Amino acid sequence: MKEIIVAPSILSANFLDLKNDLDITEKSLAKWLHFDVMDGHFVPNISFGSAILRQVKGYSKLFMDVHIMISDPLKYAKEFIDAGADILTFHYEALKSDEEILQVIKLIKSNNCKVGISIKPDTKVEKIFKYLNMLDLVLIMSVEPGFGGQSFMDNSLNKIKELRLEIDSNKYNCLIQVDGGINDITSYKCRNAGADVLVAGSYLYGKIDFSSRVKKLMGI
Ligand code: DX5
Ligand code: ZN
């Protein structure tokens, strides 16, 4: 039975007491920390940058799962890798060509960082099949990127199933991550569809039963 990885998104954390939220996260079964970078251009919201990542990395032992929702991943990738990203996931829709996508993948890998591609709800999952042999992870957005606390979009489930089939039939070594509106109900659907990593922000942070909620997302 595969173990589901839970990646709490600190976008929903309390930044006035971030150390406490990081301690709570580390005390749970969550092994990753999902770090949502937003530039106010690719998505209509601005979050935080590499300086915060550097401080968080210096304090926490969690695996830094950095999700860059930015228009120029080529320009900023190395900055986030140097600040401590363990995996850097950029958006397919932020690039204009196959060449640009391959350039970003190559840059991230050549800096000894794991690499993921994220697709928005309206992007067909087949679009990224050609990169699967180079990727460590594919992030299926189950909400429109930009904000925490949105509702899960059920049409993500077919994308997860299609991707699961493509990865398994080709024996690729690529994780399926789902992000947006993940809770005790939607996590069950995502696990059954074949997800490996579940991101959750508003379902976890600010809740007194953080640890037991993480277990619920893992199905244990
Ligand atoms: C949205 C971010 C998500 C978000 C998840 O653009 O990529 O990671 O923080 O928050 P919830 O779990 O509250 O939907
Ligand atoms: Zn995210």
PDB file of C-alpha atoms and ligand atoms in Angstrom:
ATOM      1  CA  MET A   1       0.000   0.000   0.000  1.00  0.00           C
ATOM      2  CA  LYS A   2       1.694   3.213  -1.149  1.00  0.00           C
ATOM      3  CA  GLU A   3       2.053   5.964   1.451  1.00  0.00           C
ATOM      4  CA  ILE A   4       0.478   9.286   0.477  1.00  0.00           C
ATOM      5  CA  ILE A   5       2.762  12.299   0.916  1.00  0.00           C
ATOM      6  CA  VAL A   6       1.062  15.342   2.461  1.00  0.00           C
ATOM      7  CA  ALA A   7       2.451  18.789   1.624  1.00  0.00           C
ATOM      8  CA  PRO A   8       0.906  21.520   3.822  1.00  0.00           C
ATOM      9  CA  SER A   9       0.780  24.854   1.997  1.00  0.00           C
ATOM     10  CA  ILE A  10       2.151  27.679   4.136  1.00  0.00           C
ATOM     11  CA  LEU A  11       0.127  30.145   2.089  1.00  0.00           C
ATOM     12  CA  SER A  12      -2.555  29.424   4.725  1.00  0.00           C
ATOM     13  CA  ALA A  13      -0.160  29.565   7.689  1.00  0.00           C
ATOM     14  CA  ASN A  14      -0.078  32.288  10.335  1.00  0.00           C
ATOM     15  CA  PHE A  15       2.867  34.480   9.323  1.00  0.00           C
ATOM     16  CA  LEU A  16       2.748  36.245  12.664  1.00  0.00           C
ATOM     17  CA  ASP A  17       3.612  32.909  14.260  1.00  0.00           C
ATOM     18  CA  LEU A  18       5.273  30.975  11.450  1.00  0.00           C
ATOM     19  CA  LYS A  19       7.791  29.118  13.645  1.00  0.00           C
ATOM     20  CA  ASN A  20       4.896  27.626  15.608  1.00  0.00           C
ATOM     21  CA  ASP A  21       3.128  26.521  12.421  1.00  0.00           C
ATOM     22  CA  LEU A  22       6.363  24.964  11.137  1.00  0.00           C
ATOM     23  CA  ASP A  23       6.808  23.139  14.482  1.00  0.00           C
ATOM     24  CA  ILE A  24       3.222  21.860  14.305  1.00  0.00           C
ATOM     25  CA  THR A  25       3.852  20.685  10.723  1.00  0.00           C
ATOM     26  CA  GLU A  26       7.023  18.821  11.710  1.00  0.00           C
ATOM     27  CA  LYS A  27       5.238  17.120  14.609  1.00  0.00           C
ATOM     28  CA  SER A  28       2.684  15.707  12.138  1.00  0.00           C
ATOM     29  CA  LEU A  29       3.252  12.960   9.531  1.00  0.00           C
ATOM     30  CA  ALA A  30       3.663  15.624   6.831  1.00  0.00           C
ATOM     31  CA  LYS A  31       7.163  15.394   5.339  1.00  0.00           C
ATOM     32  CA  TRP A  32       6.914  18.190   2.735  1.00  0.00           C
ATOM     33  CA  LEU A  33       6.202  21.916   2.960  1.00  0.00           C
ATOM     34  CA  HIS A  34       4.407  23.423  -0.029  1.00  0.00           C
ATOM     35  CA  PHE A  35       5.712  26.934  -0.711  1.00  0.00           C
ATOM     36  CA  ASP A  36       3.399  28.934  -2.995  1.00  0.00           C
ATOM     37  CA  VAL A  37       5.207  31.706  -4.865  1.00  0.00           C
ATOM     38  CA  MET A  38       2.898  34.169  -6.640  1.00  0.00           C
ATOM     39  CA  ASP A  39       4.065  37.150  -8.706  1.00  0.00           C
ATOM     40  CA  GLY A  40       0.803  39.077  -9.110  1.00  0.00           C
ATOM     41  CA  HIS A  41       1.164  38.662 -12.893  1.00  0.00           C
ATOM     42  CA  PHE A  42       0.862  34.980 -13.776  1.00  0.00           C
ATOM     43  CA  VAL A  43      -1.787  34.815 -11.018  1.00  0.00           C
ATOM     44  CA  PRO A  44      -3.782  37.762  -9.586  1.00  0.00           C
ATOM     45  CA  ASN A  45      -2.126  37.575  -6.145  1.00  0.00           C
ATOM     46  CA  ILE A  46       1.297  38.251  -4.616  1.00  0.00           C
ATOM     47  CA  SER A  47       2.643  35.938  -1.877  1.00  0.00           C
ATOM     48  CA  PHE A  48       6.299  35.666  -0.813  1.00  0.00           C
ATOM     49  CA  GLY A  49       9.745  35.191  -2.372  1.00  0.00           C
ATOM     50  CA  SER A  50      13.125  33.504  -1.999  1.00  0.00           C
ATOM     51  CA  ALA A  51      14.126  35.477   1.125  1.00  0.00           C
ATOM     52  CA  ILE A  52      11.284  33.864   3.088  1.00  0.00           C
ATOM     53  CA  LEU A  53      12.149  30.460   1.619  1.00  0.00           C
ATOM     54  CA  ARG A  54      15.757  30.848   2.779  1.00  0.00           C
ATOM     55  CA  GLN A  55      14.652  31.576   6.343  1.00  0.00           C
ATOM     56  CA  VAL A  56      12.113  28.737   6.376  1.00  0.00           C
ATOM     57  CA  LYS A  57      14.730  26.315   4.970  1.00  0.00           C
ATOM     58  CA  GLY A  58      17.168  27.446   7.660  1.00  0.00           C
ATOM     59  CA  TYR A  59      14.640  26.633  10.375  1.00  0.00           C
ATOM     60  CA  SER A  60      12.793  23.556   9.134  1.00  0.00           C
ATOM     61  CA  LYS A  61      13.852  20.006   8.203  1.00  0.00           C
ATOM     62  CA  LEU A  62      10.828  19.608   5.930  1.00  0.00           C
ATOM     63  CA  PHE A  63      11.286  18.885   2.192  1.00  0.00           C
ATOM     64  CA  MET A  64      10.821  22.249   0.433  1.00  0.00           C
ATOM     65  CA  ASP A  65       8.211  21.735  -2.293  1.00  0.00           C
ATOM     66  CA  VAL A  66       8.278  25.072  -4.127  1.00  0.00           C
ATOM     67  CA  HIS A  67       5.400  25.877  -6.493  1.00  0.00           C
ATOM     68  CA  ILE A  68       6.215  28.939  -8.593  1.00  0.00           C
ATOM     69  CA  MET A  69       3.127  30.579 -10.074  1.00  0.00           C
ATOM     70  CA  ILE A  70       5.194  33.171 -11.909  1.00  0.00           C
ATOM     71  CA  SER A  71       5.465  34.401 -15.510  1.00  0.00           C
ATOM     72  CA  ASP A  72       9.248  34.048 -15.799  1.00  0.00           C
ATOM     73  CA  PRO A  73      10.404  30.746 -14.266  1.00  0.00           C
ATOM     74  CA  LEU A  74      13.627  30.788 -16.306  1.00  0.00           C
ATOM     75  CA  LYS A  75      14.673  34.071 -14.673  1.00  0.00           C
ATOM     76  CA  TYR A  76      13.917  33.063 -11.058  1.00  0.00           C
ATOM     77  CA  ALA A  77      14.464  29.286 -10.920  1.00  0.00           C
ATOM     78  CA  LYS A  78      18.077  29.424  -9.717  1.00  0.00           C
ATOM     79  CA  GLU A  79      17.222  32.031  -7.027  1.00  0.00           C
ATOM     80  CA  PHE A  80      14.706  29.625  -5.472  1.00  0.00           C
ATOM     81  CA  ILE A  81      17.037  26.636  -5.803  1.00  0.00           C
ATOM     82  CA  ASP A  82      19.836  28.595  -4.081  1.00  0.00           C
ATOM     83  CA  ALA A  83      17.341  29.620  -1.359  1.00  0.00           C
ATOM     84  CA  GLY A  84      16.619  25.964  -0.581  1.00  0.00           C
ATOM     85  CA  ALA A  85      14.043  24.445  -2.941  1.00  0.00           C
ATOM     86  CA  ASP A  86      14.237  20.621  -2.903  1.00  0.00           C
ATOM     87  CA  ILE A  87      11.792  20.416  -5.792  1.00  0.00           C
ATOM     88  CA  LEU A  88      10.827  23.325  -8.028  1.00  0.00           C
ATOM     89  CA  THR A  89       7.529  23.119  -9.907  1.00  0.00           C
ATOM     90  CA  PHE A  90       6.811  25.685 -12.616  1.00  0.00           C
ATOM     91  CA  HIS A  91       3.707  26.231 -14.748  1.00  0.00           C
ATOM     92  CA  TYR A  92       3.355  24.823 -18.273  1.00  0.00           C
ATOM     93  CA  GLU A  93       1.221  27.856 -19.178  1.00  0.00           C
ATOM     94  CA  ALA A  94       3.989  30.321 -18.267  1.00  0.00           C
ATOM     95  CA  LEU A  95       6.119  29.302 -21.271  1.00  0.00           C
ATOM     96  CA  LYS A  96       5.501  29.903 -24.949  1.00  0.00           C
ATOM     97  CA  SER A  97       7.227  26.901 -26.549  1.00  0.00           C
ATOM     98  CA  ASP A  98       8.587  23.401 -26.142  1.00  0.00           C
ATOM     99  CA  GLU A  99      12.091  24.827 -26.282  1.00  0.00           C
ATOM    100  CA  GLU A 100      11.408  27.174 -23.376  1.00  0.00           C
ATOM    101  CA  ILE A 101       9.937  24.354 -21.293  1.00  0.00           C
ATOM    102  CA  LEU A 102      12.939  22.121 -21.974  1.00  0.00           C
ATOM    103  CA  GLN A 103      15.246  25.032 -21.108  1.00  0.00           C
ATOM    104  CA  VAL A 104      13.614  25.449 -17.670  1.00  0.00           C
ATOM    105  CA  ILE A 105      13.671  21.693 -16.988  1.00  0.00           C
ATOM    106  CA  LYS A 106      17.354  21.543 -17.921  1.00  0.00           C
ATOM    107  CA  LEU A 107      18.235  24.585 -15.787  1.00  0.00           C
ATOM    108  CA  ILE A 108      16.535  23.143 -12.702  1.00  0.00           C
ATOM    109  CA  LYS A 109      18.061  19.677 -13.109  1.00  0.00           C
ATOM    110  CA  SER A 110      21.537  21.055 -13.831  1.00  0.00           C
ATOM    111  CA  ASN A 111      21.340  22.815 -10.459  1.00  0.00           C
ATOM    112  CA  ASN A 112      20.731  19.461  -8.725  1.00  0.00           C
ATOM    113  CA  CYS A 113      17.124  20.213  -7.907  1.00  0.00           C
ATOM    114  CA  LYS A 114      14.146  17.978  -8.577  1.00  0.00           C
ATOM    115  CA  VAL A 115      11.718  19.361 -11.165  1.00  0.00           C
ATOM    116  CA  GLY A 116       7.943  19.419 -11.596  1.00  0.00           C
ATOM    117  CA  ILE A 117       5.478  20.900 -14.077  1.00  0.00           C
ATOM    118  CA  SER A 118       2.107  22.208 -12.952  1.00  0.00           C
ATOM    119  CA  ILE A 119      -0.986  22.491 -15.156  1.00  0.00           C
ATOM    120  CA  LYS A 120      -4.008  24.693 -14.577  1.00  0.00           C
ATOM    121  CA  PRO A 121      -7.539  23.208 -14.579  1.00  0.00           C
ATOM    122  CA  ASP A 122      -8.146  24.173 -18.231  1.00  0.00           C
ATOM    123  CA  THR A 123      -4.899  22.646 -19.543  1.00  0.00           C
ATOM    124  CA  LYS A 124      -5.216  19.114 -20.967  1.00  0.00           C
ATOM    125  CA  VAL A 125      -2.963  16.620 -19.182  1.00  0.00           C
ATOM    126  CA  GLU A 126      -1.758  15.177 -22.516  1.00  0.00           C
ATOM    127  CA  LYS A 127       0.141  18.448 -23.078  1.00  0.00           C
ATOM    128  CA  ILE A 128       2.825  17.398 -20.580  1.00  0.00           C
ATOM    129  CA  PHE A 129       3.070  13.688 -21.503  1.00  0.00           C
ATOM    130  CA  LYS A 130       6.121  14.352 -23.660  1.00  0.00           C
ATOM    131  CA  TYR A 131       8.068  15.632 -20.608  1.00  0.00           C
ATOM    132  CA  LEU A 132       7.185  12.829 -18.199  1.00  0.00           C
ATOM    133  CA  ASN A 133      10.468  10.942 -18.661  1.00  0.00           C
ATOM    134  CA  MET A 134      12.337  14.088 -17.456  1.00  0.00           C
ATOM    135  CA  LEU A 135      10.070  15.035 -14.550  1.00  0.00           C
ATOM    136  CA  ASP A 136      10.067  14.091 -10.868  1.00  0.00           C
ATOM    137  CA  LEU A 137       6.516  15.358 -10.406  1.00  0.00           C
ATOM    138  CA  VAL A 138       3.411  16.638 -12.178  1.00  0.00           C
ATOM    139  CA  LEU A 139       1.153  19.016 -10.240  1.00  0.00           C
ATOM    140  CA  ILE A 140      -2.521  18.864 -11.218  1.00  0.00           C
ATOM    141  CA  MET A 141      -4.185  22.107 -10.060  1.00  0.00           C
ATOM    142  CA  SER A 142      -7.667  21.309  -8.768  1.00  0.00           C
ATOM    143  CA  VAL A 143      -8.456  25.023  -8.377  1.00  0.00           C
ATOM    144  CA  GLU A 144      -7.535  28.096 -10.429  1.00  0.00           C
ATOM    145  CA  PRO A 145      -4.073  29.025  -9.059  1.00  0.00           C
ATOM    146  CA  GLY A 146      -3.803  32.186  -6.975  1.00  0.00           C
ATOM    147  CA  PHE A 147      -5.636  31.675  -3.701  1.00  0.00           C
ATOM    148  CA  GLY A 148      -6.123  29.190  -0.872  1.00  0.00           C
ATOM    149  CA  GLY A 149      -9.572  28.234   0.413  1.00  0.00           C
ATOM    150  CA  GLN A 150     -11.205  27.528  -2.960  1.00  0.00           C
ATOM    151  CA  SER A 151     -13.433  24.513  -3.754  1.00  0.00           C
ATOM    152  CA  PHE A 152     -12.036  21.377  -5.396  1.00  0.00           C
ATOM    153  CA  MET A 153     -12.817  20.991  -9.101  1.00  0.00           C
ATOM    154  CA  ASP A 154     -14.010  17.415  -9.722  1.00  0.00           C
ATOM    155  CA  ASN A 155     -12.886  17.431 -13.358  1.00  0.00           C
ATOM    156  CA  SER A 156      -9.322  17.124 -12.007  1.00  0.00           C
ATOM    157  CA  LEU A 157     -10.038  13.470 -11.167  1.00  0.00           C
ATOM    158  CA  ASN A 158     -10.049  12.319 -14.790  1.00  0.00           C
ATOM    159  CA  LYS A 159      -6.738  14.097 -15.355  1.00  0.00           C
ATOM    160  CA  ILE A 160      -5.229  12.258 -12.396  1.00  0.00           C
ATOM    161  CA  LYS A 161      -6.513   8.907 -13.734  1.00  0.00           C
ATOM    162  CA  GLU A 162      -5.186   9.602 -17.255  1.00  0.00           C
ATOM    163  CA  LEU A 163      -1.812  10.644 -15.890  1.00  0.00           C
ATOM    164  CA  ARG A 164      -1.649   7.595 -13.597  1.00  0.00           C
ATOM    165  CA  LEU A 165      -2.210   5.325 -16.591  1.00  0.00           C
ATOM    166  CA  GLU A 166       0.436   7.099 -18.717  1.00  0.00           C
ATOM    167  CA  ILE A 167       3.041   7.008 -15.926  1.00  0.00           C
ATOM    168  CA  ASP A 168       2.395   3.374 -14.979  1.00  0.00           C
ATOM    169  CA  SER A 169       2.232   2.047 -18.546  1.00  0.00           C
ATOM    170  CA  ASN A 170       5.588   3.669 -19.360  1.00  0.00           C
ATOM    171  CA  LYS A 171       7.112   2.951 -15.938  1.00  0.00           C
ATOM    172  CA  TYR A 172       8.059   6.618 -15.500  1.00  0.00           C
ATOM    173  CA  ASN A 173       9.391   7.648 -12.119  1.00  0.00           C
ATOM    174  CA  CYS A 174       7.147  10.689 -11.709  1.00  0.00           C
ATOM    175  CA  LEU A 175       4.905  11.609  -8.769  1.00  0.00           C
ATOM    176  CA  ILE A 176       1.353  12.929  -9.206  1.00  0.00           C
ATOM    177  CA  GLN A 177       0.625  15.897  -6.913  1.00  0.00           C
ATOM    178  CA  VAL A 178      -2.825  17.516  -6.510  1.00  0.00           C
ATOM    179  CA  ASP A 179      -3.279  21.023  -5.184  1.00  0.00           C
ATOM    180  CA  GLY A 180      -6.377  23.016  -4.299  1.00  0.00           C
ATOM    181  CA  GLY A 181      -9.442  22.340  -2.166  1.00  0.00           C
ATOM    182  CA  ILE A 182      -7.971  19.165  -0.661  1.00  0.00           C
ATOM    183  CA  ASN A 183      -9.798  17.979   2.480  1.00  0.00           C
ATOM    184  CA  ASP A 184     -10.950  14.695   4.052  1.00  0.00           C
ATOM    185  CA  ILE A 185     -13.521  14.139   1.276  1.00  0.00           C
ATOM    186  CA  THR A 186     -11.605  15.245  -1.819  1.00  0.00           C
ATOM    187  CA  SER A 187      -8.383  13.548  -0.650  1.00  0.00           C
ATOM    188  CA  TYR A 188     -10.214  10.203  -0.716  1.00  0.00           C
ATOM    189  CA  LYS A 189     -11.226  10.815  -4.358  1.00  0.00           C
ATOM    190  CA  CYS A 190      -7.658  11.851  -5.297  1.00  0.00           C
ATOM    191  CA  ARG A 191      -6.078   8.821  -3.629  1.00  0.00           C
ATOM    192  CA  ASN A 192      -8.468   6.525  -5.496  1.00  0.00           C
ATOM    193  CA  ALA A 193      -7.681   8.301  -8.763  1.00  0.00           C
ATOM    194  CA  GLY A 194      -3.973   7.614  -8.264  1.00  0.00           C
ATOM    195  CA  ALA A 195      -2.461  10.701  -6.603  1.00  0.00           C
ATOM    196  CA  ASP A 196       0.843  10.385  -4.699  1.00  0.00           C
ATOM    197  CA  VAL A 197       1.171  13.838  -3.077  1.00  0.00           C
ATOM    198  CA  LEU A 198      -1.637  15.983  -1.679  1.00  0.00           C
ATOM    199  CA  VAL A 199      -1.272  19.701  -0.978  1.00  0.00           C
ATOM    200  CA  ALA A 200      -3.541  21.212   1.666  1.00  0.00           C
ATOM    201  CA  GLY A 201      -3.584  24.732   3.076  1.00  0.00           C
ATOM    202  CA  SER A 202      -6.878  25.875   4.576  1.00  0.00           C
ATOM    203  CA  TYR A 203      -7.840  22.321   5.650  1.00  0.00           C
ATOM    204  CA  LEU A 204      -4.743  22.166   7.871  1.00  0.00           C
ATOM    205  CA  TYR A 205      -3.423  25.510   9.051  1.00  0.00           C
ATOM    206  CA  GLY A 206      -5.305  27.286  11.811  1.00  0.00           C
ATOM    207  CA  LYS A 207      -6.938  24.006  12.919  1.00  0.00           C
ATOM    208  CA  ILE A 208      -6.327  22.528  16.408  1.00  0.00           C
ATOM    209  CA  ASP A 209      -6.296  18.934  15.082  1.00  0.00           C
ATOM    210  CA  PHE A 210      -3.594  19.494  12.417  1.00  0.00           C
ATOM    211  CA  SER A 211      -1.916  16.114  12.958  1.00  0.00           C
ATOM    212  CA  SER A 212      -5.095  14.052  12.810  1.00  0.00           C
ATOM    213  CA  ARG A 213      -6.167  15.971   9.704  1.00  0.00           C
ATOM    214  CA  VAL A 214      -2.874  15.047   8.035  1.00  0.00           C
ATOM    215  CA  LYS A 215      -3.613  11.393   8.813  1.00  0.00           C
ATOM    216  CA  LYS A 216      -7.101  11.767   7.292  1.00  0.00           C
ATOM    217  CA  LEU A 217      -5.525  13.080   4.073  1.00  0.00           C
ATOM    218  CA  MET A 218      -3.246  10.023   4.074  1.00  0.00           C
ATOM    219  CA  GLY A 219      -6.238   7.699   4.515  1.00  0.00           C
ATOM    220  CA  ILE A 220      -4.975   6.313   7.844  1.00  0.00           C
TER     221      ILE A 220
HETATM  222  C1  DX5 B   1      -3.247  27.948  -4.964  1.00  0.00           C
HETATM  223  C2  DX5 B   1      -2.034  27.245  -4.355  1.00  0.00           C
HETATM  224  C3  DX5 B   1      -2.441  26.128  -3.426  1.00  0.00           C
HETATM  225  C4  DX5 B   1      -3.264  26.622  -2.234  1.00  0.00           C
HETATM  226  C5  DX5 B   1      -3.900  25.443  -1.547  1.00  0.00           C
HETATM  227  O1  DX5 B   1      -2.817  28.737  -6.045  1.00  0.00           O
HETATM  228  O2  DX5 B   1      -1.204  26.691  -5.356  1.00  0.00           O
HETATM  229  O3  DX5 B   1      -1.262  25.458  -2.968  1.00  0.00           O
HETATM  230  O4  DX5 B   1      -2.420  27.290  -1.322  1.00  0.00           O
HETATM  231  O5  DX5 B   1      -4.777  25.973  -0.577  1.00  0.00           O
HETATM  232  P1  DX5 B   1      -6.118  25.168  -0.197  1.00  0.00           P
HETATM  233  O6  DX5 B   1      -5.643  23.811   0.278  1.00  0.00           O
HETATM  234  O7  DX5 B   1      -6.731  25.986   0.911  1.00  0.00           O
HETATM  235  O8  DX5 B   1      -6.940  25.077  -1.429  1.00  0.00           O
HETATM  236 ZN    ZN B   2       0.417  25.423  -4.673  1.00  0.00          ZN
END
